[in-house]
Short mmCIF file of C-alpha atoms and ligand atoms in Angstrom, two decimals:
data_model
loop_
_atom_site.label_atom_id
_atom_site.label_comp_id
_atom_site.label_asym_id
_atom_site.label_seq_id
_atom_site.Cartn_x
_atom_site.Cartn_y
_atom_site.Cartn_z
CA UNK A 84 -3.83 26.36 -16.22
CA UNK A 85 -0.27 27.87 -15.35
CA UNK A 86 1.53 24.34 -16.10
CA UNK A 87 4.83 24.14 -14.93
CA UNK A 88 7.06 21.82 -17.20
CA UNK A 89 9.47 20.13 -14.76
CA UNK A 90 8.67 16.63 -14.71
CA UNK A 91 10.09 14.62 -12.04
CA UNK A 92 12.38 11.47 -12.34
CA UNK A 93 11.77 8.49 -14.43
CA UNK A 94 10.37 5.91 -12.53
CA UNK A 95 11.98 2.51 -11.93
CA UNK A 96 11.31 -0.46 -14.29
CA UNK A 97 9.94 -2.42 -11.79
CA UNK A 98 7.02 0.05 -11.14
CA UNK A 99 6.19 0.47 -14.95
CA UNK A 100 6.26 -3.33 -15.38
CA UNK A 101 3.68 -3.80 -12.11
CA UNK A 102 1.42 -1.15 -13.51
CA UNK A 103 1.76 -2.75 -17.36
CA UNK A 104 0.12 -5.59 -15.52
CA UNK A 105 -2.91 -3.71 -14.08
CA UNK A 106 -5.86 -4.83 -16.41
CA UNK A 107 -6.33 -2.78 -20.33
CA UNK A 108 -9.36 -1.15 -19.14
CA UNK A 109 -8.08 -0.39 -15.66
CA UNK A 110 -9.75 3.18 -14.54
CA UNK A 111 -7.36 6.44 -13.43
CA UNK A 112 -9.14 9.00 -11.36
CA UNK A 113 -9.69 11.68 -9.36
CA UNK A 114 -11.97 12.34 -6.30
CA UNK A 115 -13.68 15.31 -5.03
CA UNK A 116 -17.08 16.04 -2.97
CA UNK A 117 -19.68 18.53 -3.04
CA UNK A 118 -19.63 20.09 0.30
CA UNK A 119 -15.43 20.49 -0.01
CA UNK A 120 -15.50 22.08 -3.74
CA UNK A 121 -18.76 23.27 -4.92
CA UNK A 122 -19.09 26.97 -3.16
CA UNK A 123 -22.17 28.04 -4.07
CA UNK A 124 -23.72 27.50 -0.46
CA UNK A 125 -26.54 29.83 -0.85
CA UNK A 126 -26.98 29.99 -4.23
CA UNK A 127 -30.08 29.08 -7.23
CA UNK A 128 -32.08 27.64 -4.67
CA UNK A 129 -29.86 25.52 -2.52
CA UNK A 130 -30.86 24.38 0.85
CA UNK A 131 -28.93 24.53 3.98
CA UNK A 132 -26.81 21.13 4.57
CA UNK A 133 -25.60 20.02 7.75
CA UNK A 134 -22.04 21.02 6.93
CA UNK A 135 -23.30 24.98 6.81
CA UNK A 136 -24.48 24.78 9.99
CA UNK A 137 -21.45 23.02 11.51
CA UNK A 138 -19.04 25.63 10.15
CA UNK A 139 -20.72 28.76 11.58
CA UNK A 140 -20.49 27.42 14.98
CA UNK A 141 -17.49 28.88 16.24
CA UNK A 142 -14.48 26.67 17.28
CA UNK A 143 -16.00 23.39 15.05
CA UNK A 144 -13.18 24.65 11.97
CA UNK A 145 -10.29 24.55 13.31
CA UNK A 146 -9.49 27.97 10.94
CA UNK A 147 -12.85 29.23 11.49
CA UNK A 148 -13.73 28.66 7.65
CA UNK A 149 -17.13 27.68 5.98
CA UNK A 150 -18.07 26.46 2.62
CA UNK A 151 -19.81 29.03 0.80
CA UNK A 152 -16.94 29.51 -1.72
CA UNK A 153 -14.63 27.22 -1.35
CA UNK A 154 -13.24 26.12 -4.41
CA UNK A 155 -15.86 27.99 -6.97
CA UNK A 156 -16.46 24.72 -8.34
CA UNK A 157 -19.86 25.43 -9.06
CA UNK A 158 -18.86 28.15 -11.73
CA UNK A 159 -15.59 26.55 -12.48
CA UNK A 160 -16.06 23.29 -13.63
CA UNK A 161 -15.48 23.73 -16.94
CA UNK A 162 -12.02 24.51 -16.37
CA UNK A 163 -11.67 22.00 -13.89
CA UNK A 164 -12.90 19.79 -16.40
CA UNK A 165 -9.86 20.94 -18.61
CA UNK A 166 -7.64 20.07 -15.34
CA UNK A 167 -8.43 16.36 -15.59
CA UNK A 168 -8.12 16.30 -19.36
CA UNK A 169 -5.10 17.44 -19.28
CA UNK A 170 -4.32 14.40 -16.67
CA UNK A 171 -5.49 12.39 -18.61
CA UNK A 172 -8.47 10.93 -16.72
CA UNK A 173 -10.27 7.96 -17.47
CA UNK A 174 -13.26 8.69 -14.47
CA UNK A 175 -13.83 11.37 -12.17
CA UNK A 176 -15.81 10.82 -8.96
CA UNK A 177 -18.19 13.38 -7.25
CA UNK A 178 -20.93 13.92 -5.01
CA UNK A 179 -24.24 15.74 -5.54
CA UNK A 180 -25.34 18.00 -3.06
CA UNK A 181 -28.54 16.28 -2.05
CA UNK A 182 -29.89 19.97 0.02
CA UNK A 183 -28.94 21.54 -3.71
CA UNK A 184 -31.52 19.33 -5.69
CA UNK A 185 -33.55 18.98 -2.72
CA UNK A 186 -33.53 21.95 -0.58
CA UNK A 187 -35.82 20.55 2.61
CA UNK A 188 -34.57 16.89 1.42
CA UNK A 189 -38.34 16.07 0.82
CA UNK A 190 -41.09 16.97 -1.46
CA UNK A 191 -40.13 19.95 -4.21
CA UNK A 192 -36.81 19.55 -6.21
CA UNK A 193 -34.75 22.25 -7.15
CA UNK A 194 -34.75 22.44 -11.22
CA UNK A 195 -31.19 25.19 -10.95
CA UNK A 196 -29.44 22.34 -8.81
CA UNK A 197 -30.21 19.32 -11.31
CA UNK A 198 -29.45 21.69 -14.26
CA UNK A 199 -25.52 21.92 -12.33
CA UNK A 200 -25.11 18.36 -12.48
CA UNK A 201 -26.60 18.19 -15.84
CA UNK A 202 -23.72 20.69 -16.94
CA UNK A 203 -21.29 19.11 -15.32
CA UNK A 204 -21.59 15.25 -16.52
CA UNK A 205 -22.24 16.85 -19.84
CA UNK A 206 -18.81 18.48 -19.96
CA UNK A 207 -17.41 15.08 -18.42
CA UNK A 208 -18.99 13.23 -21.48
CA UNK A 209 -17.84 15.36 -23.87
CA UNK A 210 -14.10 15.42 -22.47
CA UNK A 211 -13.90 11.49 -22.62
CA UNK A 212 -14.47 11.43 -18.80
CA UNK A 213 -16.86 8.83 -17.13
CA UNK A 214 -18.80 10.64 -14.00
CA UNK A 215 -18.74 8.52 -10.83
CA UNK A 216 -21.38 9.46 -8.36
CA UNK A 217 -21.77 9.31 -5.18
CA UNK A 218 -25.19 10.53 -3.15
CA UNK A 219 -24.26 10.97 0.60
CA UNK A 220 -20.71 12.85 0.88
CA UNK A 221 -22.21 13.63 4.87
CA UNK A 222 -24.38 16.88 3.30
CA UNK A 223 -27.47 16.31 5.07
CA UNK A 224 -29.90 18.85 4.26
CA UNK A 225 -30.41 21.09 7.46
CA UNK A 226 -34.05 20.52 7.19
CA UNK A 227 -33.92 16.84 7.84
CA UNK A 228 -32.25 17.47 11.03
CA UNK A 229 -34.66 20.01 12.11
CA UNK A 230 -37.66 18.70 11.35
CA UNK A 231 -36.72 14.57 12.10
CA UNK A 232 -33.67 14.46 13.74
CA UNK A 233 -31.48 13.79 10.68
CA UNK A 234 -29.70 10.49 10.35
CA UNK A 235 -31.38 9.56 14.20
CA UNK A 236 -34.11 8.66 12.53
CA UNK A 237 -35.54 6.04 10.49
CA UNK A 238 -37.89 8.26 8.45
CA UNK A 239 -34.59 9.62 6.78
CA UNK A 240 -34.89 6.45 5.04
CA UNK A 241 -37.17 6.40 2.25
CA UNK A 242 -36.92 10.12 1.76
CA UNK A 243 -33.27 9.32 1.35
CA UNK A 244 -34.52 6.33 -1.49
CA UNK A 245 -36.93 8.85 -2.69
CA UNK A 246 -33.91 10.86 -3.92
CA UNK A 247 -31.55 8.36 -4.79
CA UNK A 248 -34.73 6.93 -7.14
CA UNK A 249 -34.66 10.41 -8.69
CA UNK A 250 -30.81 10.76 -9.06
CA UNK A 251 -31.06 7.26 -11.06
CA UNK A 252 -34.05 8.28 -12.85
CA UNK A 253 -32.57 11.63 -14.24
CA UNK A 254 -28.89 10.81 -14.74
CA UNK A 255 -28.28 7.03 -14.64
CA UNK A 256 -28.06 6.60 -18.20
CA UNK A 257 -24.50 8.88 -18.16
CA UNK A 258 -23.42 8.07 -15.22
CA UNK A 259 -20.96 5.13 -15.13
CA UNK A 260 -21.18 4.22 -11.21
CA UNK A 261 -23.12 5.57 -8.35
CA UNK A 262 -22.46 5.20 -5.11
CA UNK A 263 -25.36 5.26 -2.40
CA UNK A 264 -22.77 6.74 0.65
CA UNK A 265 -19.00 7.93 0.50
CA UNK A 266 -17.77 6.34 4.57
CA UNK A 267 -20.72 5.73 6.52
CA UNK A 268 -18.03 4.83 9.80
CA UNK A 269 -17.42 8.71 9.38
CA UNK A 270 -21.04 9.52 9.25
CA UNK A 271 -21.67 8.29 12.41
CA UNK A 272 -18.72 8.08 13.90
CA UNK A 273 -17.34 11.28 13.75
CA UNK A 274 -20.46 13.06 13.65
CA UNK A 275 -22.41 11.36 16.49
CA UNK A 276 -19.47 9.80 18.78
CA UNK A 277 -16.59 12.20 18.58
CA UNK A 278 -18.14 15.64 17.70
CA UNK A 279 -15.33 16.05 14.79
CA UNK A 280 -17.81 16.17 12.01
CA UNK A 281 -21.47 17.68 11.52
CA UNK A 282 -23.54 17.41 13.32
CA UNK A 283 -21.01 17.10 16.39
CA UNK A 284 -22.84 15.07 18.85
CA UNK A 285 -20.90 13.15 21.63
CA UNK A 286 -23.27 9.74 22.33
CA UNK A 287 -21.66 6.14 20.75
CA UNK A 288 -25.56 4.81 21.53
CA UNK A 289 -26.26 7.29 18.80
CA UNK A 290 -23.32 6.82 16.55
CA UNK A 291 -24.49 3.48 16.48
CA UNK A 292 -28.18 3.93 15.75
CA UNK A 293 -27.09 6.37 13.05
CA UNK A 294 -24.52 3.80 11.62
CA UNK A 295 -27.82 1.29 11.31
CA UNK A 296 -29.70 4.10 9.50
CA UNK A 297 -27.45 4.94 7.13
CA UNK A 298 -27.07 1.40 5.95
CA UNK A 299 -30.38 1.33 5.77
CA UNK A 300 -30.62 4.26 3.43
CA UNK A 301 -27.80 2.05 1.42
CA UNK A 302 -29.95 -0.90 0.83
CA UNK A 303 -33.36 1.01 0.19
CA UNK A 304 -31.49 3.58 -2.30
CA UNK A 305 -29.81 0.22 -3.90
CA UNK A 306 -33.40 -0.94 -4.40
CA UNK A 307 -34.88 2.39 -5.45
CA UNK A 308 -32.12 2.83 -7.91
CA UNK A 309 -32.65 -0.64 -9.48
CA UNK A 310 -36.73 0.03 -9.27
CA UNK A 311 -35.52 2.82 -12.05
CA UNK A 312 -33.71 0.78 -14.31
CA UNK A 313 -30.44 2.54 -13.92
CA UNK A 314 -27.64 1.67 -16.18
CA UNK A 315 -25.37 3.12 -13.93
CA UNK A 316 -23.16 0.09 -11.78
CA UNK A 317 -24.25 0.59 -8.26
CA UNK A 318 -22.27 0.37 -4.94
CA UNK A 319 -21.26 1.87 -2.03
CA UNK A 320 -18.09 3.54 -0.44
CA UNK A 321 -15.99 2.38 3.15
CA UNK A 322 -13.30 3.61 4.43
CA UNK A 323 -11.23 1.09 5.87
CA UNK A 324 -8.47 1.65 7.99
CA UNK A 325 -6.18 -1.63 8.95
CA UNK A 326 -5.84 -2.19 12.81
CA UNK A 327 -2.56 -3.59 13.60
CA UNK A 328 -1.54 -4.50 17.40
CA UNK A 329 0.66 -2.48 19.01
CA UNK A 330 2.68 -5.55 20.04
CA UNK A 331 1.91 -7.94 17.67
CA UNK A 332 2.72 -10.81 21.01
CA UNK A 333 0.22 -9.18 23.48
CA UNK A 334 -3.00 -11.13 23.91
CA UNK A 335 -4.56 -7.77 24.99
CA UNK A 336 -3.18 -5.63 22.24
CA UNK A 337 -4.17 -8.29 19.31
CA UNK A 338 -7.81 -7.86 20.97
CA UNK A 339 -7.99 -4.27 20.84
CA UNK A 340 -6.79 -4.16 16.96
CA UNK A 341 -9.63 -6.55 16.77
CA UNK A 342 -12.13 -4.74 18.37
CA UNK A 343 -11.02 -1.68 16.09
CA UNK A 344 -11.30 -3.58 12.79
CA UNK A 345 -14.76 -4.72 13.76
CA UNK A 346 -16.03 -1.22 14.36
CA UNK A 347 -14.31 -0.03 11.03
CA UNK A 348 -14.44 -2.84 8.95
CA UNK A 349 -16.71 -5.36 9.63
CA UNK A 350 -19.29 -3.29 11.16
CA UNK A 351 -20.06 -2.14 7.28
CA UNK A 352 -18.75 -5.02 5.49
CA UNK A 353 -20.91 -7.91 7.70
CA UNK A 354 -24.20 -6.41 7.34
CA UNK A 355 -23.52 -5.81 3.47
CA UNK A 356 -22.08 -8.95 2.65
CA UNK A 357 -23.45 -11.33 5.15
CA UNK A 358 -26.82 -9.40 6.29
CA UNK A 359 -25.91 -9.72 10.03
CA UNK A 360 -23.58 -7.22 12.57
CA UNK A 361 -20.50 -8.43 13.90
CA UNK A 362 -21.07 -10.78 17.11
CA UNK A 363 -18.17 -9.71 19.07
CA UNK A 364 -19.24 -6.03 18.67
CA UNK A 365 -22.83 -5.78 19.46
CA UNK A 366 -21.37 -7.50 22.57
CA UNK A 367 -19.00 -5.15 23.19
CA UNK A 368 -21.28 -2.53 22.46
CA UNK A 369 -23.48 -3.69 25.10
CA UNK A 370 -26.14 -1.15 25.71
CA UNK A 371 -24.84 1.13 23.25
CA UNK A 372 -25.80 -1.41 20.28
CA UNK A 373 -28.32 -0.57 17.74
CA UNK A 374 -32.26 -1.21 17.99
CA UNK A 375 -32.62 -3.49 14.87
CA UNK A 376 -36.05 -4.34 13.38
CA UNK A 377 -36.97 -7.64 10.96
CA UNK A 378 -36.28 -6.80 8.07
CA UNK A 379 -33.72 -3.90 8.12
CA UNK A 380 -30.83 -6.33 7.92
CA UNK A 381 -32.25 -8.40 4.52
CA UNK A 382 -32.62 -4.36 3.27
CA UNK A 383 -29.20 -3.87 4.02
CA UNK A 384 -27.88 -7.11 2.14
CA UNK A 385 -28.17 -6.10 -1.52
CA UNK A 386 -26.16 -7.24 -4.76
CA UNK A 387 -23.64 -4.87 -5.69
CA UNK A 388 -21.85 -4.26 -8.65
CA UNK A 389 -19.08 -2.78 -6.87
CA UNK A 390 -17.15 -1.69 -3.52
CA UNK A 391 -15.66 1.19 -3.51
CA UNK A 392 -12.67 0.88 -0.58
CA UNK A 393 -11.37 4.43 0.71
CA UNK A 394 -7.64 3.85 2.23
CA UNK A 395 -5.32 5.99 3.54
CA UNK A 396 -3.27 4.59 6.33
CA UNK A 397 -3.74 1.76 8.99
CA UNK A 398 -4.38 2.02 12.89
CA UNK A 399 -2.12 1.04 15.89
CA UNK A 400 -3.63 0.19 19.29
CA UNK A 401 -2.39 -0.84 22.34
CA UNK A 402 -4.62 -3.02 24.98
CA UNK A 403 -5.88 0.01 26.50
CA UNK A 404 -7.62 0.15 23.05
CA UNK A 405 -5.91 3.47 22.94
CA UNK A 406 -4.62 4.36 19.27
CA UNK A 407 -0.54 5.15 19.94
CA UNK A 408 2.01 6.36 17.43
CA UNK A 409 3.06 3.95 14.76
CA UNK A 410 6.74 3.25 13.75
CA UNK A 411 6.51 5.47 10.98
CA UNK A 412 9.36 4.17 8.92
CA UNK A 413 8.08 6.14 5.51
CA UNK A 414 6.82 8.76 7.78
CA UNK A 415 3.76 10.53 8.44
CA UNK A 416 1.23 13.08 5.94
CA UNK A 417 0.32 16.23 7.24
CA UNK A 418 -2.31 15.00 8.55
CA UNK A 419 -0.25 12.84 10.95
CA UNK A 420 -1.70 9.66 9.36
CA UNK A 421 1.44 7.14 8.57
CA UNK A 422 1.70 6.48 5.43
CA UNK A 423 2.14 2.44 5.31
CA UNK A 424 1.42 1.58 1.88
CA UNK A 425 1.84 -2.50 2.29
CA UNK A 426 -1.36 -2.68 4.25
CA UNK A 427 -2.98 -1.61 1.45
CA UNK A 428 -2.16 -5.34 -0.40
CA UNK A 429 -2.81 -7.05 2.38
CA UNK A 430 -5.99 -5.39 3.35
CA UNK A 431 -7.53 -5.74 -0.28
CA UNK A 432 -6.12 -9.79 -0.61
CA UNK A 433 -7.80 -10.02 2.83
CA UNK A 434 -11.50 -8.56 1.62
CA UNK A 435 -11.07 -10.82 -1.42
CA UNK A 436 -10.78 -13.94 0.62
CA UNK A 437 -13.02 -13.37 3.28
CA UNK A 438 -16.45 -11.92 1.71
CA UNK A 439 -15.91 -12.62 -1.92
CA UNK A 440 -17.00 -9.10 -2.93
CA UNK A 441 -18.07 -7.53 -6.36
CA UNK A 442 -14.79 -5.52 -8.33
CA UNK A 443 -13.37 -3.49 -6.27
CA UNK A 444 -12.55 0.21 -6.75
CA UNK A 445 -10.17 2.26 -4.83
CA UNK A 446 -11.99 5.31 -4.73
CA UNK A 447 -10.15 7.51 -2.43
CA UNK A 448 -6.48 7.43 -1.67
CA UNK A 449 -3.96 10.28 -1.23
CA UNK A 450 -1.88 12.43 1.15
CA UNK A 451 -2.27 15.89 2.92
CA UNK A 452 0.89 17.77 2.05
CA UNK A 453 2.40 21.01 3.74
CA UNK A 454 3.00 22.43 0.10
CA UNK A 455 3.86 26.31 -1.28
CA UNK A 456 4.87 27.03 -4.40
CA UNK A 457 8.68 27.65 -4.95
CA UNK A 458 9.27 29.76 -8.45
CA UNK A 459 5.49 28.88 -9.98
CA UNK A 460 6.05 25.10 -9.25
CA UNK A 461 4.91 22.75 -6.17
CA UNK A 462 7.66 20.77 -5.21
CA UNK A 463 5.76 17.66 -3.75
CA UNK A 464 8.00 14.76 -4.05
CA UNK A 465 6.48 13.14 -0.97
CA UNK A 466 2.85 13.43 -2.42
CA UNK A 467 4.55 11.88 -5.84
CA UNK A 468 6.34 8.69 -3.34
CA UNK A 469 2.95 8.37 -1.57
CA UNK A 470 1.41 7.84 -4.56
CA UNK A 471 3.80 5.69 -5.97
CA UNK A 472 4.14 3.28 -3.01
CA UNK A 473 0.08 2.91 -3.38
CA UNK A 474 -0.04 2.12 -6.68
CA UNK A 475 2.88 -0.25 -6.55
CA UNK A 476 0.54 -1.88 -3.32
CA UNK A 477 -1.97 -2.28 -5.48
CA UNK A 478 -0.67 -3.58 -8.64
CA UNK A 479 0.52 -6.00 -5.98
CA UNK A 480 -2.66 -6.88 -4.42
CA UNK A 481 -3.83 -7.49 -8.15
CA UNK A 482 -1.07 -9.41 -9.10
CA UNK A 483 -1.83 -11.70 -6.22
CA UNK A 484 -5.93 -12.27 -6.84
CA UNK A 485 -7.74 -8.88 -6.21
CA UNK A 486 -9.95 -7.80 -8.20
CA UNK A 487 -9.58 -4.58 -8.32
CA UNK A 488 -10.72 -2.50 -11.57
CA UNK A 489 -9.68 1.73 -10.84
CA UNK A 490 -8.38 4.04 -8.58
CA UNK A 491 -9.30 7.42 -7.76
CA UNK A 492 -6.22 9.97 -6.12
CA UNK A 493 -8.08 12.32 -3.08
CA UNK A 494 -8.00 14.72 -4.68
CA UNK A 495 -8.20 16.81 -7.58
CA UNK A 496 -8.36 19.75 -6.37
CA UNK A 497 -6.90 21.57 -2.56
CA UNK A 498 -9.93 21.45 -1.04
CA UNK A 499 -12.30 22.32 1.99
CA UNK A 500 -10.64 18.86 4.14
CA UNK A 501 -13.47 19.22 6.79
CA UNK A 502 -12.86 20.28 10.38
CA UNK A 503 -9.33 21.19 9.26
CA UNK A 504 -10.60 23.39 7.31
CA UNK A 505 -8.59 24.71 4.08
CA UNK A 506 -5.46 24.49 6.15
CA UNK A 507 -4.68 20.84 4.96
CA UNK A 508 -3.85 20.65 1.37
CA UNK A 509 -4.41 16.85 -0.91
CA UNK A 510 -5.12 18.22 -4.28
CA UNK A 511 -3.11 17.18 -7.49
CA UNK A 512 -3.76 20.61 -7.94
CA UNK A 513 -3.16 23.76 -5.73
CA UNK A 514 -5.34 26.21 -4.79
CA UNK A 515 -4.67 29.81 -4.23
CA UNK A 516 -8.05 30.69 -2.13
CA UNK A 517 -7.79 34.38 -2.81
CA UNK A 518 -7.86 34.43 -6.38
CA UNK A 519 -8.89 30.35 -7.13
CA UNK A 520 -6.15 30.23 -9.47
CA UNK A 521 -5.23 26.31 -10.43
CA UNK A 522 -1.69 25.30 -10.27
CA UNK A 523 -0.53 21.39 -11.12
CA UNK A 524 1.82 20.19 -8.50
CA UNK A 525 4.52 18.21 -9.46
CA UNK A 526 2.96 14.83 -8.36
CA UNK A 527 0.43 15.82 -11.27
CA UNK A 528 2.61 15.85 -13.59
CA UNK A 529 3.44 12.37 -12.22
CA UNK A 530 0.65 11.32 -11.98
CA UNK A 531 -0.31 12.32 -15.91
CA UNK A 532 2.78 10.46 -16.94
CA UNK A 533 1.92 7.52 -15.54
CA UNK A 534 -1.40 7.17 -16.62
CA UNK A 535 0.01 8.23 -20.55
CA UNK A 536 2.94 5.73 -19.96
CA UNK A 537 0.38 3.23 -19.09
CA UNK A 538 -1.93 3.83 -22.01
CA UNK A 539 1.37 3.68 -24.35
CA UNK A 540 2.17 0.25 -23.00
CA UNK A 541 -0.85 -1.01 -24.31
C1 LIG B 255 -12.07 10.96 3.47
C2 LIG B 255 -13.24 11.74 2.90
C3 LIG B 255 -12.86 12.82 1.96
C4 LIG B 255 -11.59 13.54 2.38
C5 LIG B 255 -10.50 12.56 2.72
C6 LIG B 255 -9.20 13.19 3.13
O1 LIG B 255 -12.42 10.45 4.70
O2 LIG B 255 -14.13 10.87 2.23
O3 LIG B 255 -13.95 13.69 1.82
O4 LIG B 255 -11.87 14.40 3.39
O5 LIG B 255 -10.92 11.71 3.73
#
């Protein structure tokens, strides 16, 4: 690693004393997927995923890219091992590639693609760093689509417990947590309603069928997972997004922040927690609602140890239920999310109080950033203030009642970041693409020293 020694300033007392009172055992991380790191697309055996397919149809990346390289993970995770070492990482969080261990995502697995993951936890272990799984980062194996209709249908289902039973069954004695999906909303959402994401359709009937499948898929991998005796702790991943009203006085605007948090929120959360779908939106859904059978929502409803909550920003809508430009007082990521760090306290003291969940994790938070590097260094002090105002949100929430127990910065590395493509940067690290050299930004040197300064405080 080229590590650049310029640290940035000291950070005030009242941030080290609100992170001094984040519990002893409390978890530091980092965050990464296959699809956006791995590379390797075509290689030892792997199967086409959904993702492949997406990026060599032209005009779906908005820079034309794919993922058959992207970050070399797949031959370079010993050193990035070494990258999160030298952070000082408690955890690390990734996905497996379910087409690389399962190439048709049914019947033979792929011996070359276990023997990865094998590797990789291995070198985790051995650095002092607890792998955190997840099983569905939105790589559907080609071959499901093809042959079933991918997510559309309910057959997906136990082939999707099958693997998840053989995930636990080889690896959950090392592997601390695994998560059954990383953002379902997206899943569907973006890649059945909006066309952003694989497989691009553009039907909300479907986006909402698909949304009841995969949670499906949640509850029958929980079961197949506990079937195996799995040490691992077992949960699942939501994004959540806060809706706020436009004009918090406008009958119509209140609704439509409404009607957004119950397609984001509680459209997961209800039918996890509480084994039933929102009222008010299968009503507004009308036609477009799911067809539910008996029994899918009791599947659905299963313990979990943990939630993992992805947050990033919050939503603004105005009665039109039209999303409009928020106030931006701390300003906006590259991405052109705000970044409003206070709804992150109020969001988690609001989960806590109304569906008394399991620990909660943060397991995805961070900021796209338009960085370069200025004389070997990345200047990022807005990435270092993002991250600062989180955790300070969080220690917050905590203080108050959450219960939250780690949190994982999106992401380690500059990465593949989807239909943008590799033009939107959120690693700790950057990435130069051409030669895949590793270079620590300045927030990770931040980020280091707060974890150490936190571990010396105990
Ligand atoms: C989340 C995804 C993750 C990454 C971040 C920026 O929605 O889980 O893969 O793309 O957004």
């Amino acid at each position: 690693m080229n590590a650049n020694d310029a640290t940035p300033a000291a950070d005030t007392a009242t941030f080290r004393s609100l992170i001094q009172s984040l519990p002893a055992d409390f978890q530091w991380g980092s965050a990464t997927s296959a699809a956006q790191i791995e590379g390797a697309g075509r290689e030892d055996g792997k199967g086409e995923s959904i993702w492949d397919r997406f990026c060599a149809q032209p005009g779906r990346i908005k820079d034309g890219s794919n993922i058959d390289v992207a970050c070399d993970h797949y031959r370079r995770y010993p050193e990035d091992v070494k990258l999160m070492r030298w952070l000082g990482l408690d955890a690390y969080r990734f996905s497996f590639s379910w087409p690389r261990v399962q190439p048709l995502g049914r019947g033979g697995w792929n011996e070359a693609g276990f023997d990865f993951y094998d590797r990789l936890i291995d070198e985790l272990l051995q650095a002092g760093i607890k792998p955190n799984a997840t099983l569905y980062h939105w790589d559907l194996p080609q071959a499901l689509d093809d042959s079933i209709g991918g997510l559309l249908s309910r057959e997906v289902v136990p082939l999707f417990a099958d693997y998840a039973g053989e995930i636990a069954r080889r690896f959950g004695d090392r592997l601390a947590t695994i998560a059954t999906l990383n953002e379902p909303w997206c899943s569907a959402t973006l890649g059945y309603e909006t066309a952003q994401f694989a497989p691009g359709h553009t039907n909300r009937a479907e986006a909402y069928q698909v949304s009841h499948h995969l949670l499906m898929m949640h509850g029958a991998a929980m079961q197949a997972m506990r079937a195996v005796g799995s040490k691992a702790q077992l949960g699942i991943v939501l994004n959540h997004t806060p809706s706020f009203p436009a004009d918090p006085l406008s009958e119509a605007d209140r609704r439509a922040a409404r009607i957004d948090d119950g397609t984001n929120v509680r459209w997961y959360m209800d039918p996890v927690f509480r084994g039933q779908y929102p009222a008010d939106i299968v009503e507004y859904l009308g036609a477009d609602a799911p067809r539910v059978q008996d029994g899918d929502l009791a599947l659905i409803q299963q313990p979990l140890d943990f939630l993992g909550i992805n947050f990033y920003t919050r939503s603004v809508l105005n009665g039109r239920q039209q999303f409009v430009t928020p106030p931006g007082e701390l300003g906006f990521t590259d991405m052109g999310w705000e970044i409003y760090p206070q709804a992150l306290t109020q969001h988690l003291l609001r989960i806590t109080r109304e569906y008394t969940p399991p620990p909660l994790v943060i397991t995805e938070n961070g900021m796209a950033n338009a960085d370069s590097i200025v004389d070997g260094r990345v200047p990022d002090a807005a990435r270092i203030a993002y991250l600062r105002g989180h955790l300070e949100a969080l220690a917050q929430a905590v203080a108050l009642g959450a219960d939250v127990r780690g949190y994982f910065y999106w992401s380690l590395l500059d990465n593949f970041e989807w239909n943008s493509g590799y033009q939107k940067r959120f690693g700790l690290f950057h990435v130069d693409y051409a030669t895949q050299q590793r270079l620590a930004k300045d927030s990770a040197h931040w980020y280091r020293d707060a974890i150490a300064a936190f571990k010396a405080g105990r």
